[in-house]
Each structure stands twice: as structure tokens, then as C-alpha cells.
Coordinates of C-alpha atoms in Angstrom, one line a residue:
Chain E
M17 CA 8.5 6.3 -31.7
A18 CA 6.4 4.7 -28.9
N19 CA 5.6 1.6 -31.0
E20 CA 9.2 1.3 -31.9
G21 CA 9.9 1.0 -28.2
I22 CA 7.5 -1.9 -27.9
H23 CA 8.7 -3.4 -31.2
R24 CA 12.3 -3.4 -30.0
E25 CA 11.4 -4.9 -26.6
W26 CA 9.2 -7.6 -27.9
A27 CA 11.1 -8.5 -31.0
S28 CA 14.0 -9.6 -28.8
R29 CA 11.6 -11.8 -26.7
I30 CA 9.8 -13.6 -29.4
R31 CA 12.4 -13.9 -32.2
G32 CA 11.6 -17.0 -34.2
H33 CA 8.3 -17.8 -32.6
E34 CA 5.8 -15.9 -34.7
E35 CA 5.6 -13.4 -37.5
S36 CA 6.7 -10.3 -35.6
G37 CA 4.6 -7.6 -37.2
H38 CA 1.4 -9.3 -36.2
L39 CA 2.6 -10.2 -32.8
V40 CA 3.7 -6.6 -32.0
E41 CA 0.3 -5.4 -33.1
S42 CA -1.5 -7.9 -30.8
V43 CA 0.7 -6.9 -27.9
V44 CA 0.2 -3.2 -28.4
E45 CA -3.6 -3.8 -28.5
I46 CA -3.5 -5.7 -25.3
L47 CA -1.3 -3.1 -23.5
D48 CA -3.6 -0.3 -24.8
C49 CA -6.7 -2.0 -23.4
A50 CA -4.9 -3.0 -20.1
A51 CA -3.7 0.6 -19.7
L52 CA -7.3 1.9 -19.9
C53 CA -8.7 -0.8 -17.5
F54 CA -6.0 -0.1 -14.9
T55 CA -6.4 3.7 -15.2
E56 CA -10.2 3.5 -14.8
M57 CA -10.4 0.6 -12.2
G58 CA -7.0 0.5 -10.6
F59 CA -4.7 -2.5 -10.2
Q60 CA -6.8 -4.1 -7.5
G61 CA -10.1 -3.5 -9.4
T62 CA -9.0 -4.9 -12.7
S63 CA -9.0 -8.6 -13.8
I64 CA -7.7 -10.3 -16.9
D65 CA -11.4 -10.9 -17.7
D66 CA -12.0 -7.1 -17.8
V67 CA -9.1 -6.6 -20.2
A68 CA -10.3 -9.5 -22.4
R69 CA -13.9 -8.2 -22.5
R70 CA -12.7 -4.7 -23.4
L71 CA -10.5 -6.2 -26.1
G72 CA -13.3 -8.4 -27.5
A73 CA -10.9 -11.4 -27.2
T74 CA -10.5 -14.5 -25.1
K75 CA -8.5 -14.6 -21.9
G76 CA -6.3 -17.1 -23.7
R77 CA -5.1 -14.5 -26.1
I78 CA -3.8 -12.4 -23.2
Y79 CA -2.3 -15.4 -21.4
H80 CA -0.5 -16.2 -24.6
Y81 CA 1.7 -13.2 -23.9
F82 CA 1.4 -12.4 -20.2
R83 CA 1.6 -14.8 -17.2
S84 CA -0.6 -12.8 -14.9
K85 CA -2.4 -9.5 -14.2
T86 CA 0.7 -8.4 -12.4
D87 CA 2.8 -9.1 -15.4
L88 CA 0.5 -7.1 -17.6
F89 CA 0.4 -4.2 -15.1
F90 CA 4.2 -4.0 -15.0
E91 CA 4.5 -4.2 -18.8
V92 CA 2.1 -1.2 -19.1
H93 CA 4.2 0.6 -16.5
R94 CA 7.4 -0.3 -18.3
E95 CA 6.0 0.9 -21.7
G96 CA 4.8 4.2 -20.0
M97 CA 8.3 4.8 -18.7
T98 CA 9.9 3.9 -22.0
R99 CA 7.8 6.5 -23.8
L100 CA 8.7 9.2 -21.2
M101 CA 12.4 8.3 -21.4
D102 CA 12.5 8.3 -25.2
A103 CA 10.7 11.7 -25.3
V104 CA 12.9 13.3 -22.7
T105 CA 16.2 12.0 -23.9
A106 CA 15.4 13.2 -27.4
A107 CA 14.6 16.7 -26.0
M108 CA 17.8 16.6 -24.0
D109 CA 20.0 15.6 -27.0
A110 CA 18.9 18.6 -29.1
G111 CA 21.4 20.8 -27.3
G112 CA 21.4 24.4 -26.1
T113 CA 21.9 25.9 -22.6
G114 CA 20.8 24.1 -19.5
R115 CA 17.7 26.2 -19.3
E116 CA 16.8 25.6 -22.9
K117 CA 17.3 21.8 -22.5
L118 CA 15.3 21.8 -19.3
Q119 CA 12.4 23.7 -20.9
R120 CA 12.3 21.2 -23.8
M121 CA 12.6 18.2 -21.4
V122 CA 9.7 19.4 -19.3
E123 CA 7.6 20.1 -22.4
A124 CA 8.4 16.6 -23.7
H125 CA 7.5 15.1 -20.3
A126 CA 4.2 17.0 -20.1
L127 CA 3.3 16.2 -23.8
T128 CA 4.0 12.5 -23.3
M129 CA 1.8 12.5 -20.2
M130 CA -1.0 14.0 -22.3
Q131 CA -0.5 11.8 -25.3
N132 CA -0.3 8.6 -23.3
V133 CA -2.6 9.5 -20.4
A134 CA -3.6 5.9 -19.6
Y135 CA -0.1 4.5 -19.7
E136 CA 1.2 7.4 -17.6
A137 CA -1.6 7.1 -15.0
V138 CA -0.5 3.4 -14.6
V139 CA 3.1 4.6 -14.1
V140 CA 1.9 6.9 -11.3
Q141 CA -0.1 4.0 -9.8
G142 CA 3.0 1.9 -9.9
V143 CA 4.9 4.6 -8.0
H144 CA 2.2 4.6 -5.4
L145 CA 2.2 0.8 -5.2
H146 CA 6.0 0.8 -4.7
R147 CA 5.5 2.9 -1.6
L148 CA 3.3 0.2 -0.1
S149 CA 4.7 -2.8 1.9
A150 CA 1.7 -4.9 0.9
T151 CA 3.4 -6.3 -2.2
T152 CA 4.8 -9.8 -2.8
P153 CA 8.6 -10.3 -2.8
E154 CA 8.4 -11.1 -6.6
Q155 CA 6.4 -7.9 -7.3
R156 CA 9.0 -6.0 -5.2
V157 CA 11.8 -7.2 -7.4
I158 CA 10.1 -5.9 -10.5
L159 CA 8.9 -2.7 -8.8
N160 CA 12.5 -2.0 -7.7
E161 CA 13.7 -2.4 -11.2
L162 CA 11.0 0.0 -12.5
M163 CA 11.9 2.5 -9.8
D164 CA 15.5 2.4 -10.9
V165 CA 14.4 3.5 -14.3
R166 CA 12.4 6.2 -12.6
H167 CA 15.4 7.3 -10.6
Q168 CA 17.5 7.4 -13.9
F169 CA 14.7 9.6 -15.3
E170 CA 15.0 12.0 -12.4
Q171 CA 18.8 12.0 -12.7
L172 CA 18.5 13.3 -16.3
F173 CA 16.8 16.4 -15.0
V174 CA 19.3 16.8 -12.1
Q175 CA 22.2 16.5 -14.6
V176 CA 20.8 19.2 -16.9
F177 CA 19.9 21.4 -13.9
H178 CA 23.6 21.3 -12.9
E179 CA 24.6 22.1 -16.5
G180 CA 22.3 25.1 -16.4
Q181 CA 23.8 26.2 -13.1
A182 CA 27.3 25.8 -14.6
D183 CA 26.5 27.8 -17.7
G184 CA 24.6 30.5 -15.7
S185 CA 21.2 29.8 -17.3
V186 CA 19.7 28.2 -14.2
R187 CA 19.7 30.0 -10.8
E188 CA 22.7 28.9 -8.8
T189 CA 20.9 29.3 -5.4
A190 CA 18.0 27.0 -6.3
D191 CA 18.0 23.7 -4.4
T192 CA 18.5 21.1 -7.1
S193 CA 16.8 18.2 -5.4
L194 CA 13.7 20.2 -4.3
A195 CA 13.5 22.0 -7.6
V196 CA 13.6 18.8 -9.7
K197 CA 11.2 17.0 -7.5
G198 CA 8.8 20.0 -7.7
I199 CA 9.0 20.2 -11.5
L200 CA 8.4 16.4 -11.9
G201 CA 5.6 16.5 -9.3
A202 CA 3.9 19.4 -11.1
V203 CA 4.0 17.4 -14.4
N204 CA 3.2 13.9 -12.8
W205 CA 0.1 15.4 -11.1
M206 CA -1.3 15.7 -14.6
A207 CA -2.1 12.0 -14.4
I208 CA -4.7 13.0 -11.8
W209 CA -6.4 15.9 -13.5
Y210 CA -5.7 15.8 -17.2
R211 CA -8.1 14.1 -19.5
P212 CA -8.1 15.1 -23.2
R213 CA -11.2 17.0 -24.4
A214 CA -13.0 15.5 -27.4
D215 CA -12.0 18.4 -29.7
E216 CA -8.5 18.9 -28.4
S217 CA -6.0 19.4 -31.2
P218 CA -2.3 18.4 -31.0
E219 CA -1.5 22.2 -31.2
T220 CA -3.6 22.8 -28.0
Q221 CA -1.8 19.9 -26.2
K222 CA 1.6 21.3 -27.4
A223 CA 0.6 24.8 -26.1
M224 CA -0.4 23.4 -22.7
A225 CA 2.9 21.5 -22.4
V226 CA 4.8 24.7 -23.2
E227 CA 2.9 26.7 -20.6
V228 CA 3.2 24.0 -17.9
A229 CA 7.0 23.8 -18.6
G230 CA 7.4 27.6 -18.8
L231 CA 5.8 28.1 -15.4
Q232 CA 8.2 25.5 -13.8
I233 CA 11.3 26.7 -15.6
K234 CA 10.7 30.3 -14.8
G235 CA 10.8 29.3 -11.1
V236 CA 14.3 28.0 -11.4
T237 CA 15.9 30.8 -13.5
Chain I
M6 CA -4.6 23.5 15.7
A7 CA -4.8 20.1 14.1
N8 CA -6.2 18.5 17.3
E9 CA -8.7 21.3 17.7
G10 CA -10.0 20.3 14.3
I11 CA -10.7 16.8 15.5
H12 CA -12.0 18.0 18.8
R13 CA -14.5 20.3 17.1
E14 CA -15.6 17.6 14.7
W15 CA -15.9 14.8 17.2
A16 CA -17.3 16.9 20.1
S17 CA -20.3 17.6 17.9
R18 CA -20.8 13.9 17.3
I19 CA -20.5 12.5 20.7
R20 CA -21.9 15.2 22.9
G21 CA -23.3 13.7 26.1
H22 CA -22.1 10.2 25.4
E23 CA -18.7 10.1 27.1
E24 CA -16.2 12.4 28.8
S25 CA -15.1 14.2 25.7
G26 CA -11.4 14.8 26.5
H27 CA -10.8 11.1 26.8
L28 CA -12.8 10.2 23.8
V29 CA -11.0 12.7 21.6
E30 CA -7.7 11.3 22.7
S31 CA -8.8 7.8 21.8
V32 CA -10.1 8.9 18.4
V33 CA -6.9 10.7 17.6
E34 CA -4.8 7.7 18.6
I35 CA -6.9 5.5 16.3
L36 CA -6.7 7.9 13.4
D37 CA -2.9 8.4 13.8
C38 CA -2.4 4.6 13.7
A39 CA -4.8 4.1 10.8
A40 CA -3.0 6.9 8.9
L41 CA 0.3 5.1 9.3
C42 CA -1.2 1.7 8.3
F43 CA -2.9 3.1 5.2
T44 CA 0.2 5.0 4.2
E45 CA 2.4 2.0 4.5
M46 CA 0.1 -0.7 3.2
G47 CA -2.6 1.1 1.2
F48 CA -6.4 1.0 1.5
Q49 CA -6.6 -2.5 0.0
G50 CA -3.7 -3.9 2.0
T51 CA -4.9 -2.6 5.4
S52 CA -7.4 -4.4 7.7
I53 CA -9.0 -3.2 11.0
D54 CA -6.9 -6.0 12.5
D55 CA -3.7 -4.3 11.4
V56 CA -4.8 -1.0 12.9
A57 CA -5.8 -2.7 16.2
R58 CA -2.5 -4.6 16.4
R59 CA -0.5 -1.5 15.8
L60 CA -2.5 0.4 18.4
G61 CA -2.1 -2.5 20.9
A62 CA -5.9 -2.5 21.3
T63 CA -8.8 -4.7 20.5
K64 CA -10.8 -4.4 17.3
G65 CA -13.8 -3.6 19.5
R66 CA -12.2 -0.3 20.5
I67 CA -12.0 0.7 16.9
Y68 CA -15.5 -0.5 16.0
H69 CA -16.7 1.5 18.9
Y70 CA -16.1 4.7 16.8
F71 CA -15.9 3.4 13.2
R72 CA -18.3 1.2 11.4
S73 CA -15.8 -0.2 8.9
K74 CA -12.3 0.2 7.4
T75 CA -13.8 2.4 4.7
D76 CA -15.2 4.7 7.4
L77 CA -11.8 4.9 9.0
F78 CA -10.0 5.6 5.7
F79 CA -12.4 8.4 4.9
E80 CA -12.1 9.9 8.4
V81 CA -8.3 10.0 8.1
H82 CA -8.7 11.6 4.6
R83 CA -11.2 14.2 6.1
E84 CA -8.9 15.0 8.9
G85 CA -5.9 15.4 6.5
M86 CA -8.0 17.8 4.4
T87 CA -9.1 19.7 7.5
R88 CA -5.5 20.3 8.5
L89 CA -4.6 21.5 5.0
M90 CA -7.6 23.8 4.9
D91 CA -7.0 25.2 8.4
A92 CA -3.3 25.9 7.6
V93 CA -3.9 27.5 4.2
T94 CA -6.9 29.6 5.2
A95 CA -4.9 31.0 8.2
A96 CA -2.0 31.9 5.8
M97 CA -4.5 33.5 3.4
D98 CA -6.2 35.6 6.1
A99 CA -2.9 37.2 7.1
G100 CA -3.2 39.7 4.2
G101 CA -0.7 41.3 1.8
T102 CA -0.5 41.3 -2.0
G103 CA -1.7 38.3 -4.0
R104 CA 1.9 37.2 -4.4
E105 CA 2.6 37.4 -0.7
K106 CA -0.5 35.5 0.2
L107 CA 0.2 32.8 -2.4
Q108 CA 3.7 32.4 -1.1
R109 CA 2.5 31.9 2.4
M110 CA -0.4 29.6 1.3
V111 CA 2.0 27.3 -0.6
E112 CA 4.5 27.3 2.3
A113 CA 1.6 26.3 4.7
H114 CA 0.5 23.6 2.2
A115 CA 4.0 22.2 2.0
L116 CA 4.7 22.4 5.8
T117 CA 1.4 20.7 6.5
M118 CA 2.3 17.9 4.1
M119 CA 5.6 17.5 6.0
Q120 CA 4.1 17.6 9.5
N121 CA 1.3 15.2 8.7
V122 CA 2.9 13.0 6.1
A123 CA 0.8 9.9 6.9
Y124 CA -2.5 11.8 6.8
E125 CA -1.6 13.6 3.7
A126 CA -0.4 10.5 1.9
V127 CA -3.9 9.1 2.7
V128 CA -5.5 12.2 1.1
V129 CA -3.5 11.6 -2.1
Q130 CA -4.6 7.9 -2.0
G131 CA -8.2 9.1 -1.7
V132 CA -7.8 11.4 -4.7
H133 CA -6.5 8.4 -6.7
L134 CA -9.3 6.2 -5.4
H135 CA -11.8 8.8 -6.6
R136 CA -10.5 8.5 -10.1
L137 CA -11.3 4.8 -10.2
S138 CA -14.7 3.4 -11.1
A139 CA -14.2 0.3 -8.9
T140 CA -15.8 2.0 -5.9
T141 CA -19.2 1.2 -4.3
P142 CA -22.0 3.7 -4.7
E143 CA -21.8 4.4 -0.9
Q144 CA -18.1 5.1 -1.1
R145 CA -18.7 7.3 -4.1
V146 CA -21.0 9.5 -2.2
I147 CA -18.4 10.1 0.5
L148 CA -15.6 10.5 -2.1
N149 CA -17.6 13.1 -4.0
E150 CA -18.1 15.0 -0.7
L151 CA -14.3 14.8 0.0
M152 CA -13.5 15.9 -3.6
D153 CA -15.8 18.9 -3.1
V154 CA -13.6 20.0 -0.2
R155 CA -10.6 19.4 -2.4
H156 CA -12.2 21.6 -5.1
Q157 CA -12.8 24.4 -2.5
F158 CA -9.2 24.1 -1.5
E159 CA -8.0 24.6 -5.1
Q160 CA -10.4 27.5 -5.5
L161 CA -8.7 29.3 -2.6
F162 CA -5.5 29.3 -4.7
V163 CA -7.4 30.4 -7.8
Q164 CA -9.0 33.3 -6.0
V165 CA -5.7 34.6 -4.6
F166 CA -4.1 34.0 -8.0
H167 CA -6.7 36.4 -9.5
E168 CA -6.1 38.9 -6.6
G169 CA -2.5 38.9 -7.5
Q170 CA -3.1 39.4 -11.2
A171 CA -5.4 42.3 -10.3
D172 CA -2.9 44.0 -7.9
G173 CA 0.0 43.4 -10.4
S174 CA 2.0 41.0 -8.1
V175 CA 1.2 37.9 -10.2
R176 CA 2.0 37.7 -13.9
E177 CA -1.1 38.5 -15.9
T178 CA -0.3 36.2 -18.8
A179 CA 0.0 33.1 -16.6
D180 CA -2.7 30.5 -17.2
T181 CA -4.5 30.4 -13.9
S182 CA -5.8 26.9 -14.1
L183 CA -2.5 25.3 -15.3
A184 CA -0.5 27.4 -12.9
V185 CA -2.6 26.5 -9.8
K186 CA -2.7 22.8 -10.8
G187 CA 1.1 22.8 -11.3
I188 CA 1.7 24.4 -7.9
L189 CA -0.6 22.0 -6.1
G190 CA 0.9 19.1 -8.0
A191 CA 4.4 20.0 -7.1
V192 CA 3.4 20.1 -3.4
N193 CA 1.1 17.1 -3.4
W194 CA 3.9 15.0 -5.0
M195 CA 5.7 15.4 -1.6
A196 CA 3.4 12.7 -0.4
I197 CA 5.4 10.3 -2.6
W198 CA 9.0 11.3 -1.9
Y199 CA 9.0 13.1 1.4
R200 CA 9.7 11.2 4.6
P201 CA 11.1 13.1 7.6
R202 CA 14.7 12.4 8.6
A203 CA 15.3 11.3 12.1
D204 CA 17.2 14.4 13.1
E205 CA 15.0 16.9 11.0
S206 CA 14.3 20.0 13.0
P207 CA 11.1 22.2 12.6
E208 CA 13.4 24.9 11.2
T209 CA 14.7 22.6 8.5
Q210 CA 11.1 21.7 7.6
K211 CA 10.1 25.4 7.5
A212 CA 13.1 26.2 5.3
M213 CA 12.2 23.4 2.9
A214 CA 8.6 24.6 2.7
V215 CA 9.8 28.2 2.0
E216 CA 12.1 26.9 -0.8
V217 CA 9.4 24.7 -2.4
A218 CA 7.0 27.6 -2.3
G219 CA 9.5 30.1 -3.6
L220 CA 10.3 28.0 -6.7
Q221 CA 6.6 27.7 -7.5
I222 CA 5.8 31.3 -6.9
K223 CA 8.7 32.6 -8.9
G224 CA 7.3 30.8 -11.8
V225 CA 4.0 32.8 -11.8
T226 CA 5.5 36.2 -11.0

């Protein structure tokens, strides 16, 4: 699903320019490498040279698709948000009571954080960057656009929270805004502490996501 | 209590050099200004010039107490952690069941975040910085020391969580590590979204802290 996101996005940009399967693969490789570099060294500490070296490619190959390091950073951020959005909307669309939907949405959020830890750490870096005034006007335009997506993401949880309060599955007295921000914070903080163990199975990750979500959902029901 | 922390710390460093009341006041002023600059512009985006300008003082006044911007950043971080530690240990020492202590500790954590939002935003920046490899060996030594304090902070919650499981006030089946990291994440994330409203009263802040803590504690009981 994640790669479909990139495919959709890039196919519309490069139509007619190049054989699309190969291009998408190249772009995904670059984004994967860039996500790792930004996660390990931060936006300030990473150069296009670092990404190229890690990729075992020339800088030219990266500049073929991205104008600048900032462009690359924002594209990783955008892809990280797309993966979160896709996972959470799929969980939301599967129906049930507000509580059931919320539980699945938080599980999907947590699991996506674990499966895409480098991309999602960049998303969290971007959120921090957005808080700072030391950005250029051009960066600010893109950051605002990315923060709009983030706001839409939060609103999905608010909406389902209200559904749950209406159908009686979520505690009516819970403060929606504080509850949703608390839930999202608990999961987003995984970008700080979570790193997959070498022998970690998908089942272990799934069980962790269920536990993380269960703790949060119990708090609001 | 917060200023007592600084007083204790600095009094031991400057004993005999200067009239201590005045010195402490100067240092607090510098740290307050630096906390605001780092919060608004980030570590990379802030210079000693920025802090001096905001303070309406010369750079010399800052260099009288701090060797470098990095020193200043770490001192703000250290002070932010001291305030968190003082508040949470006081809440912990007041006794009660594990659940009661945990509720008060999370309230104290949340309230301290709100009352010292600039300092605590710098603490969160420091945690992020620690994740990055693009730090100098000297910075790394100090960051490791600061992260030790952070680890001790987390361990207080782990300890009381276990007390609660032993006395039956905290759910025995809850995963301690995931639960504590979730709780701390939910509160730490306030550094991202919380900014005090102009007319916000101490009572409103206290009520928010109680609600934030209640949501988290309900999840583990």
C-alpha cells in the first residue's frame, strides 16, 4: 500500500518522461535512504552527499528528482504522512462502534510508526521544524501545507471520538481535544524510543500496537 | 521551587565570587531568555547574539556565565529536567496507593510542562538531538549525562507503576514499559501543541493537568 502511494504521486508528476516502474523504484530507494539519513543525523546534519554516499549513487541521480535537500526532506515527510493517513483511514472505514474504530485507528497508527520508523521520525522532525520561526518563507509554505494534512489526520480521530460519544462507546465526559492530543502524543512519541529489534516478528509488532492502543482507548471509555 | 533549584545549583558554582542573590537573578534572566529563543528558533537557529538582543544586554554578560551556545542550551535543558524532577518527586513522596501516586505524578508532570513551556520544549529538543549522530563528542558526553537524568525520571514512574500492580490499584496485565512510555509520551507531546492562552488562569492549567493525567491513568487501571 505504501508504495502504491508513492506510485500514484510520482506517476502523475513524471507521466511521459520515463518508464514509470523504474522511476518509481529509483525514487523509493532515494526516499528510503534519505529517511534513514535524516532520522540519524537530522535535517541540519544531513547533506545530499550523505544520501548519495549511502545510496551508492551520484549526487546527480538525486538531483534528477529533487531540487534540494529541503525538497527531499519534505518529500520524505509527505510520504510518511501518506502512509499514516492510508493506514488510519482504512482502519476507520472498516466500521463498528466509535470505540472499535478508535481502537483500530490507534493500532494502525502505532503499527505504521513501527513499520516505517525512519519516515515517521522525519514526520516528527518536520512537526518540530514547523514550530520554529527559523525557516525560510518558501519552507514555511510547504510546512504549512504538510501541517494541514496533519490537522486533517487529527480531525479523523476527533470525528470518530464524537461518533463514540454519540453511540455511547466513548466516555461522554472525556475532553475530546485533550484526549485526542494525548492519544496521538503517546503514539507519536514512539518515534523517539522505538527501534525494531533484530529478531522482531510482525506478530510482535502487531501485539505491541494492540497494547499501545488498548492502554489509550481504555482511558477514554 | 523552580528558582530554588537554580539557586542551589549556581550557588555551589559561584560561591565567593559575587553577591549570590544578584548573580542568581542574572542567570535566571539569561536562562529564561535563552529558553524562549531556543523554543522559537531551535538550537541551530539561535545565536548568543539573539539571546543578548532579547535580553537587552551585551554578549559579554552571557559569556560571563556561559562558555558557548551549547553550554547555554544544555543549562536550559538541565534546568527544565530539574523542575520536572522536583515536581514529580514531591508528588511521589506524598504517599497513597500506586494509582494515587501515579495520578499525582502525571498531573505534576503535565502542570510543569505548562508552567515552564519554553524550558520543557528545550528538553524535548534535547531528547531529539540525542537521537542524532551529528553531535560532537563533547556534546555527546553532556547529552548522555542529561539522558541519564531522563532515564531516572522514567524509572520513577516504572517504580510506582510496580507499586500499584503490587497493591492492586494498577492493572496487573498492563505492559509496564509500554504503559509508562505511552503516559510520558502523551504528556511530553504537550511541548508541541501547548501554548498558554493570554487569559489562562492557574486553575484552568491545573484542571487541564488533572484531565490529561486522568485519561492516562484510567488506561492502566
